[in-house]
mmCIF file of C-alpha atoms and ligand atoms in Angstrom:
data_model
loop_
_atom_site.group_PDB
_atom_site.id
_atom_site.type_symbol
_atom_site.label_atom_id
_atom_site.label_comp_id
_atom_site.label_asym_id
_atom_site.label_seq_id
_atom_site.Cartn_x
_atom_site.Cartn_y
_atom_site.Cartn_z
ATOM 1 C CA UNK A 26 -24.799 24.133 7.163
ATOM 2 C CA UNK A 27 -25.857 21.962 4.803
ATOM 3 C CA UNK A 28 -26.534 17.732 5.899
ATOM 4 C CA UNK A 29 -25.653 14.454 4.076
ATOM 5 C CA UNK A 30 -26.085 11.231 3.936
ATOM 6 C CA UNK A 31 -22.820 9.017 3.927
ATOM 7 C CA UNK A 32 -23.283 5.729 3.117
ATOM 8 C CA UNK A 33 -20.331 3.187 3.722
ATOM 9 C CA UNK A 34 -19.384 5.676 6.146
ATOM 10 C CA UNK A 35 -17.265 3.387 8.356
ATOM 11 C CA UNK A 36 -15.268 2.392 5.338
ATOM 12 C CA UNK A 37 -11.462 3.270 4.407
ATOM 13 C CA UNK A 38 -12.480 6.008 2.018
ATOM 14 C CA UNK A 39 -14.912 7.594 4.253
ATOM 15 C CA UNK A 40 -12.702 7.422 7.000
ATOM 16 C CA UNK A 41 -10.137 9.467 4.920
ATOM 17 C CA UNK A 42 -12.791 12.065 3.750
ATOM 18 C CA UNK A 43 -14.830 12.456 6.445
ATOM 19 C CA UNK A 44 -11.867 14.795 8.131
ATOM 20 C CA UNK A 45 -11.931 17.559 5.303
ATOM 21 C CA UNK A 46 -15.931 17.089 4.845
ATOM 22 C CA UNK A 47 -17.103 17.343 8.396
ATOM 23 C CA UNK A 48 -15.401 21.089 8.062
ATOM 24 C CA UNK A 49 -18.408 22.045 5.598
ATOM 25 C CA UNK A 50 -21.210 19.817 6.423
ATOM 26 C CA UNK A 51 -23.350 17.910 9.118
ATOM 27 C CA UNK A 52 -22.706 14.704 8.238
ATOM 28 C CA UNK A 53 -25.236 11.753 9.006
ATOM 29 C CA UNK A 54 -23.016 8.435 9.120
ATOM 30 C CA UNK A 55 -25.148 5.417 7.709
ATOM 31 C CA UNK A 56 -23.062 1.826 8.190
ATOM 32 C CA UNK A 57 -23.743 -2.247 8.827
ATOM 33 C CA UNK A 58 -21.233 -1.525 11.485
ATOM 34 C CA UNK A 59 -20.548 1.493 13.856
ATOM 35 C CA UNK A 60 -17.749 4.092 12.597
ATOM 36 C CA UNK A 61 -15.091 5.072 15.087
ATOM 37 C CA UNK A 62 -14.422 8.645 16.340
ATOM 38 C CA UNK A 63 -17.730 10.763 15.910
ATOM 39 C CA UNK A 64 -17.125 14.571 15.790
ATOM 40 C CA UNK A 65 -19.597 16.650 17.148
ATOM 41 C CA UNK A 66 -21.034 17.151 13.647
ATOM 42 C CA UNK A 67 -21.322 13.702 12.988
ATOM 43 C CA UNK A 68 -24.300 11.087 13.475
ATOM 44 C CA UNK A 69 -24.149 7.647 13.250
ATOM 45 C CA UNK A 70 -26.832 5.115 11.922
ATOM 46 C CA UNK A 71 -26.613 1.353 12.311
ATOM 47 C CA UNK A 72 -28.087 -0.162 9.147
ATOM 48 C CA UNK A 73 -27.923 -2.146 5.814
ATOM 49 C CA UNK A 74 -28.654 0.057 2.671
ATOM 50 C CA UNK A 75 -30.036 -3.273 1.193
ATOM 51 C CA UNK A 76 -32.793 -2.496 3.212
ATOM 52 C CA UNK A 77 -35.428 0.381 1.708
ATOM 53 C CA UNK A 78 -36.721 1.806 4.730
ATOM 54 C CA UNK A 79 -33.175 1.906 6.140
ATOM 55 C CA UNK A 80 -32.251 3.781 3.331
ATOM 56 C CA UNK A 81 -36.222 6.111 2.982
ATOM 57 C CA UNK A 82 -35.460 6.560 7.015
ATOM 58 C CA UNK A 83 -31.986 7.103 6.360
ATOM 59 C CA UNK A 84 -32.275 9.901 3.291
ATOM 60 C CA UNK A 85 -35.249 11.908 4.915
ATOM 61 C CA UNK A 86 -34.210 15.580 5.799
ATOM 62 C CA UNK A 87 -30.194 15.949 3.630
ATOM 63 C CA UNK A 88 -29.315 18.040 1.192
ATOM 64 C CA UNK A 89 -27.078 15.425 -0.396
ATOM 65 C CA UNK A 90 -25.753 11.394 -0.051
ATOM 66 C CA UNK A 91 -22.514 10.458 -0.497
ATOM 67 C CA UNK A 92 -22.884 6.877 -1.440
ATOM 68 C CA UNK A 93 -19.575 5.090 -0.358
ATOM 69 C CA UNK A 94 -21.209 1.377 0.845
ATOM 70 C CA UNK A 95 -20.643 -1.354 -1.500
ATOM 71 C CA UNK A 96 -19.887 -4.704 -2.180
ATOM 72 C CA UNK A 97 -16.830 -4.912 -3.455
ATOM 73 C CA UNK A 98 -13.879 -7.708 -3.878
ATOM 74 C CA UNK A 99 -11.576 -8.560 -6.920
ATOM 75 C CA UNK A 100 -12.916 -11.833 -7.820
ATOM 76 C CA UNK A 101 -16.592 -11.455 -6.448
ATOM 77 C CA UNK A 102 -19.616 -12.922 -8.170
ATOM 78 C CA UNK A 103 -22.473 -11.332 -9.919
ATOM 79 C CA UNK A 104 -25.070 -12.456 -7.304
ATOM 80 C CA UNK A 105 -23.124 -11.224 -4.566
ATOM 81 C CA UNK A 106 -23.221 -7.705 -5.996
ATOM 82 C CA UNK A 107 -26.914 -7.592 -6.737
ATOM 83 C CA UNK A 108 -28.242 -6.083 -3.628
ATOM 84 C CA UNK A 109 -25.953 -3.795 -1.924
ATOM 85 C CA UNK A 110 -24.722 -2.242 -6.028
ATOM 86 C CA UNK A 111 -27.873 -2.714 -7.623
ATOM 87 C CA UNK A 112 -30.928 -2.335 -5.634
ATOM 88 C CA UNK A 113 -29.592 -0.137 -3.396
ATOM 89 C CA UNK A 114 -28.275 2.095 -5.512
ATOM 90 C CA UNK A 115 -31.854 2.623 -6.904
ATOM 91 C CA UNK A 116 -32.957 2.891 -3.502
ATOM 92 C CA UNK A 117 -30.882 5.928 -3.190
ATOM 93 C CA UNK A 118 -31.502 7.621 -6.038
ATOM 94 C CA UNK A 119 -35.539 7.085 -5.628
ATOM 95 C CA UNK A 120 -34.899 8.924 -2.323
ATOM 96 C CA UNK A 121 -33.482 11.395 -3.405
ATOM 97 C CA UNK A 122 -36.360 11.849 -5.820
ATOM 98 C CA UNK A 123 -38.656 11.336 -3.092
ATOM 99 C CA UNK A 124 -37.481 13.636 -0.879
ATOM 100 C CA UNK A 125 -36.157 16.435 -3.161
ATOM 101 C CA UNK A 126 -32.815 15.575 -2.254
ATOM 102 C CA UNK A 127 -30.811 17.446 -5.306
ATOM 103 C CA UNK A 128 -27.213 16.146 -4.978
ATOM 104 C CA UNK A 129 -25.534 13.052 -5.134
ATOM 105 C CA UNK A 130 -21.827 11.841 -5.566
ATOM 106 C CA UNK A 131 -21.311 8.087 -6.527
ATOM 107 C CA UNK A 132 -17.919 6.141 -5.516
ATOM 108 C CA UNK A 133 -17.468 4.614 -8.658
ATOM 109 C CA UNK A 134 -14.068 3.154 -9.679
ATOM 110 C CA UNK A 135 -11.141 3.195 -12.614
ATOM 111 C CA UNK A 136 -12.221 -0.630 -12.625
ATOM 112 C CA UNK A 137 -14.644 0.616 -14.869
ATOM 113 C CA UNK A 138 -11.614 0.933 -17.568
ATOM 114 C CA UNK A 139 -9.913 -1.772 -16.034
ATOM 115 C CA UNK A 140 -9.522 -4.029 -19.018
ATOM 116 C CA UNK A 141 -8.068 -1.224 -20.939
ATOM 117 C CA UNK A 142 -3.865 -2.232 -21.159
ATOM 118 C CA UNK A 143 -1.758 0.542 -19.723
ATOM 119 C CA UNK A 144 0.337 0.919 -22.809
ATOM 120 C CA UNK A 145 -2.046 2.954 -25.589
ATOM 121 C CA UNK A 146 -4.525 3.630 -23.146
ATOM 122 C CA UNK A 147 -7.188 6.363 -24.423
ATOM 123 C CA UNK A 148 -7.235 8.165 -21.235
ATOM 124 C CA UNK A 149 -10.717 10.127 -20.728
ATOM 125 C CA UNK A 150 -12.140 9.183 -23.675
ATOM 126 C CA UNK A 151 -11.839 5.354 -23.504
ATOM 127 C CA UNK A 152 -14.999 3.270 -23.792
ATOM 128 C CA UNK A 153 -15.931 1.479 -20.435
ATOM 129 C CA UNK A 154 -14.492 -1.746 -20.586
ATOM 130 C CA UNK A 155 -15.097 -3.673 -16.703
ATOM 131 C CA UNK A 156 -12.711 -6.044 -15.637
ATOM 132 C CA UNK A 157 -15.161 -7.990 -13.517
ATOM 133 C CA UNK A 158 -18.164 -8.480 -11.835
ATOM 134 C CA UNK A 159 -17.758 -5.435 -9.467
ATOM 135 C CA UNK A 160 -16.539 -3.188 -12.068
ATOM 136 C CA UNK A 161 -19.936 -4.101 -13.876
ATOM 137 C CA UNK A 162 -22.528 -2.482 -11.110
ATOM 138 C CA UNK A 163 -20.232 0.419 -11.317
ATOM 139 C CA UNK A 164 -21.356 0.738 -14.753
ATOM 140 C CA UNK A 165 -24.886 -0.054 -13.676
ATOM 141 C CA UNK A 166 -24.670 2.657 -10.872
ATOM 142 C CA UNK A 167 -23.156 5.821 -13.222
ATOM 143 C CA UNK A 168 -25.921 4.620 -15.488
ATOM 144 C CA UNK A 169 -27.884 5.094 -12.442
ATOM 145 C CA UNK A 170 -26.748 8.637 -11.592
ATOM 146 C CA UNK A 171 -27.551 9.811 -14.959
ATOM 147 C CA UNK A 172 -30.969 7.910 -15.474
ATOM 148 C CA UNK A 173 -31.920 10.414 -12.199
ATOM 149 C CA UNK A 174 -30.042 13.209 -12.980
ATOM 150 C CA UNK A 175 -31.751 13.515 -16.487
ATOM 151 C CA UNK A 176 -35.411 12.504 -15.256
ATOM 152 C CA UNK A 177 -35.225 14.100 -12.471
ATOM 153 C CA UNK A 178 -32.849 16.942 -12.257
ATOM 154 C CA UNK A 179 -30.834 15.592 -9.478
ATOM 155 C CA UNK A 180 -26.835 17.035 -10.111
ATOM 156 C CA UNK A 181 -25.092 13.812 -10.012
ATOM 157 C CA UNK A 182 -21.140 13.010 -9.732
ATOM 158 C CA UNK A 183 -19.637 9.929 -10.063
ATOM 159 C CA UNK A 184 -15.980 9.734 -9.037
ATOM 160 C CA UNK A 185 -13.792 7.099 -10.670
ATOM 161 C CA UNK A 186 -11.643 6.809 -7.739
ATOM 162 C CA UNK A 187 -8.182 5.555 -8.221
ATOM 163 C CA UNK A 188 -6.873 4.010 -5.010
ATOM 164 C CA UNK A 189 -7.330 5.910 -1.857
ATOM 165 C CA UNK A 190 -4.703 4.749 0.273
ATOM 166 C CA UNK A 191 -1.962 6.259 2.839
ATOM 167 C CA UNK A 192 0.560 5.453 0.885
ATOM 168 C CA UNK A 193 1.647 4.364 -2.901
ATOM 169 C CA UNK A 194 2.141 0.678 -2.645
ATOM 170 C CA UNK A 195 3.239 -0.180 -6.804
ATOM 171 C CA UNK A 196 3.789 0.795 -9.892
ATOM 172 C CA UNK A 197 0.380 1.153 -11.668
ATOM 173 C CA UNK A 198 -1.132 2.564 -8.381
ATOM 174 C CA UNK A 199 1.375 5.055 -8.846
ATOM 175 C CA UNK A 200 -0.662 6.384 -11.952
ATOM 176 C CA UNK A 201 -4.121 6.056 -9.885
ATOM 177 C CA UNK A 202 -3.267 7.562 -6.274
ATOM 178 C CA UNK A 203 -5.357 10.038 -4.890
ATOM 179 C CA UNK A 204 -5.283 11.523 -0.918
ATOM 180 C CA UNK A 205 -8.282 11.330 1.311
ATOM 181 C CA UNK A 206 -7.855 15.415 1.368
ATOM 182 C CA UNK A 207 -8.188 15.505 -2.733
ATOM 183 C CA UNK A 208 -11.024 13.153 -3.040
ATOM 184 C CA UNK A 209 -13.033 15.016 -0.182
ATOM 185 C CA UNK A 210 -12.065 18.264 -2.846
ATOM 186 C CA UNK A 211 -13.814 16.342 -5.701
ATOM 187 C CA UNK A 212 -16.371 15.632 -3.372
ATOM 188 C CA UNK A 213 -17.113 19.073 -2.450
ATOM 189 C CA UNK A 214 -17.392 19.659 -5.810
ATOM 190 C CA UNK A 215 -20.332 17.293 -6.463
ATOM 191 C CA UNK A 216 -22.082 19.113 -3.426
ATOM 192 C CA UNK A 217 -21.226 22.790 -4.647
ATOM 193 C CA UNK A 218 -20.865 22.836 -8.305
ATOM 194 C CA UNK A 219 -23.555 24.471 -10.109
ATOM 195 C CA UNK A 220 -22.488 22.918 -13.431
ATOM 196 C CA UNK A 221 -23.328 19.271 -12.973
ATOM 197 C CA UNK A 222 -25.774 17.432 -14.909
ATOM 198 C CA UNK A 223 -24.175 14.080 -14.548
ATOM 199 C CA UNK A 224 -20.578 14.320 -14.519
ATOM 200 C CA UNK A 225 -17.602 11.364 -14.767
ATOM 201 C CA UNK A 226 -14.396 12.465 -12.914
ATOM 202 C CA UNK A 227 -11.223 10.775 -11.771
ATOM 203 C CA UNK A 228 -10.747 10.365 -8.262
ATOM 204 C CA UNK A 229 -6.822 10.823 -8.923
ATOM 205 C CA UNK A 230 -4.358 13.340 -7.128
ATOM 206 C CA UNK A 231 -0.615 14.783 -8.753
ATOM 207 C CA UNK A 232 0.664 11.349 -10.438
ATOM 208 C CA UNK A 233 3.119 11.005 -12.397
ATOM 209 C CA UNK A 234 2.266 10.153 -15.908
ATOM 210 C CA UNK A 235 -1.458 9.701 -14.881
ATOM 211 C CA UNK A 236 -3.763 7.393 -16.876
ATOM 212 C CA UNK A 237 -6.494 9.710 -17.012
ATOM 213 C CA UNK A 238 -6.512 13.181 -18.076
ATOM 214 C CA UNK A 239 -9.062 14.416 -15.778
ATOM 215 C CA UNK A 240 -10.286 17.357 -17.868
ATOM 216 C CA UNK A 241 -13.892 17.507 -16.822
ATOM 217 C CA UNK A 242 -12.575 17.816 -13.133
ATOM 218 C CA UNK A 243 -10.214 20.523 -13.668
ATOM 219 C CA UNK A 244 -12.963 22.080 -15.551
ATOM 220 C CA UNK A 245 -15.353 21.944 -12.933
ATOM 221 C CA UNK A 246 -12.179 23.916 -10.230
ATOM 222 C CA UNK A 247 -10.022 20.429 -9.449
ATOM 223 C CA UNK A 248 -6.913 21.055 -7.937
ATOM 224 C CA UNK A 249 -5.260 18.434 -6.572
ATOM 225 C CA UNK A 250 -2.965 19.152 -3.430
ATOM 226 C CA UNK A 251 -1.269 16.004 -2.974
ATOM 227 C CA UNK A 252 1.382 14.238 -5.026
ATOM 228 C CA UNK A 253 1.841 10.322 -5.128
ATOM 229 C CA UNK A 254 5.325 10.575 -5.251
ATOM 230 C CA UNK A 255 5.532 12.165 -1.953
ATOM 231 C CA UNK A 256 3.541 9.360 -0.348
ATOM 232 C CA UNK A 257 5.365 5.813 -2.102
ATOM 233 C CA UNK A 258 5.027 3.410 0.359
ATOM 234 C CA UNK A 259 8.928 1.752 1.975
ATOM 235 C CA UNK A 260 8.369 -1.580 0.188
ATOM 236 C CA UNK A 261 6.709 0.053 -2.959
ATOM 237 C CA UNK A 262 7.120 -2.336 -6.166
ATOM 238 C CA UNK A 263 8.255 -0.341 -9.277
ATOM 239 C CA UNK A 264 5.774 -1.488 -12.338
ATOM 240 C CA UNK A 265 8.869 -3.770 -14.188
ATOM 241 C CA UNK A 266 9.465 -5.848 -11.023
ATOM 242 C CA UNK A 267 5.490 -6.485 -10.185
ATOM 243 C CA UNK A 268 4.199 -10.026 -10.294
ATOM 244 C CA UNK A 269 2.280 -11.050 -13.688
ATOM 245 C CA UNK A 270 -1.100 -12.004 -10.750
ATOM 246 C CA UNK A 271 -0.707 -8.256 -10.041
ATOM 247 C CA UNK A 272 -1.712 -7.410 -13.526
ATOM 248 C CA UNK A 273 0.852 -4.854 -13.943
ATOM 249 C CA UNK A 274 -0.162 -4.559 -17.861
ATOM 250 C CA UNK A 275 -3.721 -3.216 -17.288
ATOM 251 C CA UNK A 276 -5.224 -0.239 -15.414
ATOM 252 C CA UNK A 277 -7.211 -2.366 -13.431
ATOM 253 C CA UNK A 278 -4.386 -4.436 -12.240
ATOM 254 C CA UNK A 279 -4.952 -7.839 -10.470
ATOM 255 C CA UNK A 280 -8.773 -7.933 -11.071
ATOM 256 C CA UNK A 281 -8.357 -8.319 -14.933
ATOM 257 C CA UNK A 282 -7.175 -12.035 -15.122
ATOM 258 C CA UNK A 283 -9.782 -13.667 -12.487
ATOM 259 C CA UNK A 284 -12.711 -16.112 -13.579
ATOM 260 C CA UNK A 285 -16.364 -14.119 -14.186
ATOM 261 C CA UNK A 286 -18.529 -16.145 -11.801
ATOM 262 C CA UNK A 287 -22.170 -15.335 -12.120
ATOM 263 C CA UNK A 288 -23.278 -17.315 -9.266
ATOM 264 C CA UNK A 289 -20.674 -19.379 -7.453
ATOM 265 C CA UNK A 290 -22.213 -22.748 -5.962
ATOM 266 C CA UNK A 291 -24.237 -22.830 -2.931
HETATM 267 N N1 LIG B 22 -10.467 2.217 -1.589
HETATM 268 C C1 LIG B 22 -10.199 2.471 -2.873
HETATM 269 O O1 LIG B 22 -9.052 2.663 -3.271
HETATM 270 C C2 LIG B 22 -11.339 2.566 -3.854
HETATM 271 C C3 LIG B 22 -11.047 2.605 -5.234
HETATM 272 C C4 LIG B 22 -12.098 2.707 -6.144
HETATM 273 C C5 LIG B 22 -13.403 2.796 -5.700
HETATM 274 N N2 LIG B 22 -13.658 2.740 -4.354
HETATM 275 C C6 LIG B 22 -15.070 2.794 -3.921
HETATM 276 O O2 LIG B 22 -15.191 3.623 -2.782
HETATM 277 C C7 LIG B 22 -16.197 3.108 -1.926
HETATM 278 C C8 LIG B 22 -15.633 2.942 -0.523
HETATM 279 O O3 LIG B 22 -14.543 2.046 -0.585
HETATM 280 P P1 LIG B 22 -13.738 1.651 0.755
HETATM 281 O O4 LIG B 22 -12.353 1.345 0.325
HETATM 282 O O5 LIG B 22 -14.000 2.640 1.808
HETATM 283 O O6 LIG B 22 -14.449 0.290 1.113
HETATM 284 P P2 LIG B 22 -14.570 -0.377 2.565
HETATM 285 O O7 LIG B 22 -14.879 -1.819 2.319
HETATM 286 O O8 LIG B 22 -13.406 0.002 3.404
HETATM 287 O O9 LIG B 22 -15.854 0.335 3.152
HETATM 288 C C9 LIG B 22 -17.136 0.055 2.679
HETATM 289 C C10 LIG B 22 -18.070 0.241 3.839
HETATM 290 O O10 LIG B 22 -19.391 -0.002 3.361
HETATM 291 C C11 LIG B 22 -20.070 -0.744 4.347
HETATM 292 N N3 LIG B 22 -21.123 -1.515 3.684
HETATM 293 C C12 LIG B 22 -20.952 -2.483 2.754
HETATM 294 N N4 LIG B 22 -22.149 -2.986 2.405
HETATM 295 C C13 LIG B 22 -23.071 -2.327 3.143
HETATM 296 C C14 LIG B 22 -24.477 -2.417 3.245
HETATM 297 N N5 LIG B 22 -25.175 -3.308 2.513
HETATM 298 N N6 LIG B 22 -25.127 -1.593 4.087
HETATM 299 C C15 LIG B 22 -24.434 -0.700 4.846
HETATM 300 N N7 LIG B 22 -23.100 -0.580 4.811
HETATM 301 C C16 LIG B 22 -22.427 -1.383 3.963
HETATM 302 C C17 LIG B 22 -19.031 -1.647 4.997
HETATM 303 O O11 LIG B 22 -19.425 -2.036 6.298
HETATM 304 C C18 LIG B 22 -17.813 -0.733 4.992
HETATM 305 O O12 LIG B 22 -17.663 -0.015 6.205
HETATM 306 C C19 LIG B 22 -16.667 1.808 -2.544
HETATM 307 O O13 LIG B 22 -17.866 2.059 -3.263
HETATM 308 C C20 LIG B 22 -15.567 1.422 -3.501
HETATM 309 O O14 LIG B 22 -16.047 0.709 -4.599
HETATM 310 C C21 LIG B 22 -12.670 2.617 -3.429
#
């Protein structure tokens, strides 16, 4: 059975994949704070990826890191995403060459398109266009993933995950849903594949009208089990009745109309 390396792993997302992975792999839990319930295939490390030998000490011995741990709010500022988004990300990937680690799947985000307005959106195909700070590292961190896949031959997959949540709380995260058990699918995928250079996929499950296509994904064997009309939330907020702050217009919702803050003041 194969190990990796799950950084973040205390997180919502892990905590909703960790289920269906722990099935398949040994799973080595790396977190600032301890995650709750531990299977017997599950180990847990205390530490902060911003920290190299954390992550070198961290790294040594898997087959493959899922890298979940990031800093991540709607309106945060450049500087506060340096560390944990940039450097750390780095910190991973050197590991990996380091240690000969040949897989890696990236949490990235549809915030990467998030500027792009729901109505004539490109789907797939559309340019990156970041709707903030956040969104920006990850840019930086696919860039990442193929910078190391392509030097050093290590299969990459970043996931543009939609929203990973129980339950379908609005309109335009109708489009975006995906279920812990299809993401851990995708997931599996960026472990197994033999196909991956560097590969972009949507971390989306059976929406309605979806934003993105997702053709590299069902190329690559996605089939998404889960429908996001099976899982709309009681109070959920069809996309003509949401607030204009919840940026109903855009695919990246209420992150698109906040202030870019490079460093905010000490
Ligand atoms: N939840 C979503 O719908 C969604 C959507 C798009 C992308 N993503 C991406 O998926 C990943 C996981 O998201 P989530 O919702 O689970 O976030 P989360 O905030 O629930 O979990 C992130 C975890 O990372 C840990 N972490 C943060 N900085 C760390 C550091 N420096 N060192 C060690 N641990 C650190 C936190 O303690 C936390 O447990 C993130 O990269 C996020 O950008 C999530």
């Amino acid at each position: 059975m194969k190990t990796l390396l799950v950084t973040g792993a205390a997180g919502g997302v892990a905590t909703r994949v960790r289920p269906w992975l722990r099935e398949h792999y040994r799973l080595r839990l790396l977190d600032r704070r301890e995650p709750a319930g531990l299977a017997a295939s599950e180990t847990a490390l205390v530490g902060d990826i911003t920290d190299r030998e954390t992550v070198r000490r961290a790294a040594e011995g898997v087959d493959g890191i899922l890298h979940l741990a990031c800093a991540y709010s709607f309106d945060i500022d450049f500087e506060a995403t340096l560390d944990a988004n940039y450097r750390a990300q780095l910190y991973l990937l050197d590991a990996c060459r380091e240690y000969g680690i040949g897989r890696f799947v990236f949490a990235s985000s549809h915030h990467v398109l998030g500027q792009h307005r729901v109505d004539g959106f490109a789907g797939d195909a559309a340019p990156v266009a970041p709707d903030g700070f956040y969104a920006l590292s990850k840019v930086f961190g696919e860039g990442a993933c193929a910078l190391y896949a392509h030097r050093h031959g290590i299969k990459a997959l970043s996931i543009r995950i939609g929203n990973a949540d129980d339950q379908v709380a609005d309109g335009r995260r109708l489009h975006i849903w995906v279920s812990g058990r299809d993401l851990a699918q995708l997931i599996r995928i960026g472990f197994e594949h033999h196909g991956i250079t560097h590969d972009v996929v949507y971390g989306v499950s059976r929406c309605p009208d979806p934003f993105f296509d997702n053709a590299r994904a069902v190329e690559l064997g996605y089939q998404p089990q889960d429908a996001a009309l099976d899982h709309l939330a009681p109070g959920f907020v069809a996309r003509e009745a949401m607030p204009v702050t919840a940026g109903p217009d855009f695919v990246g919702g209420p992150y698109v109309p906040q202030p870019l803050i490079v460093r905010s003041p000490q």
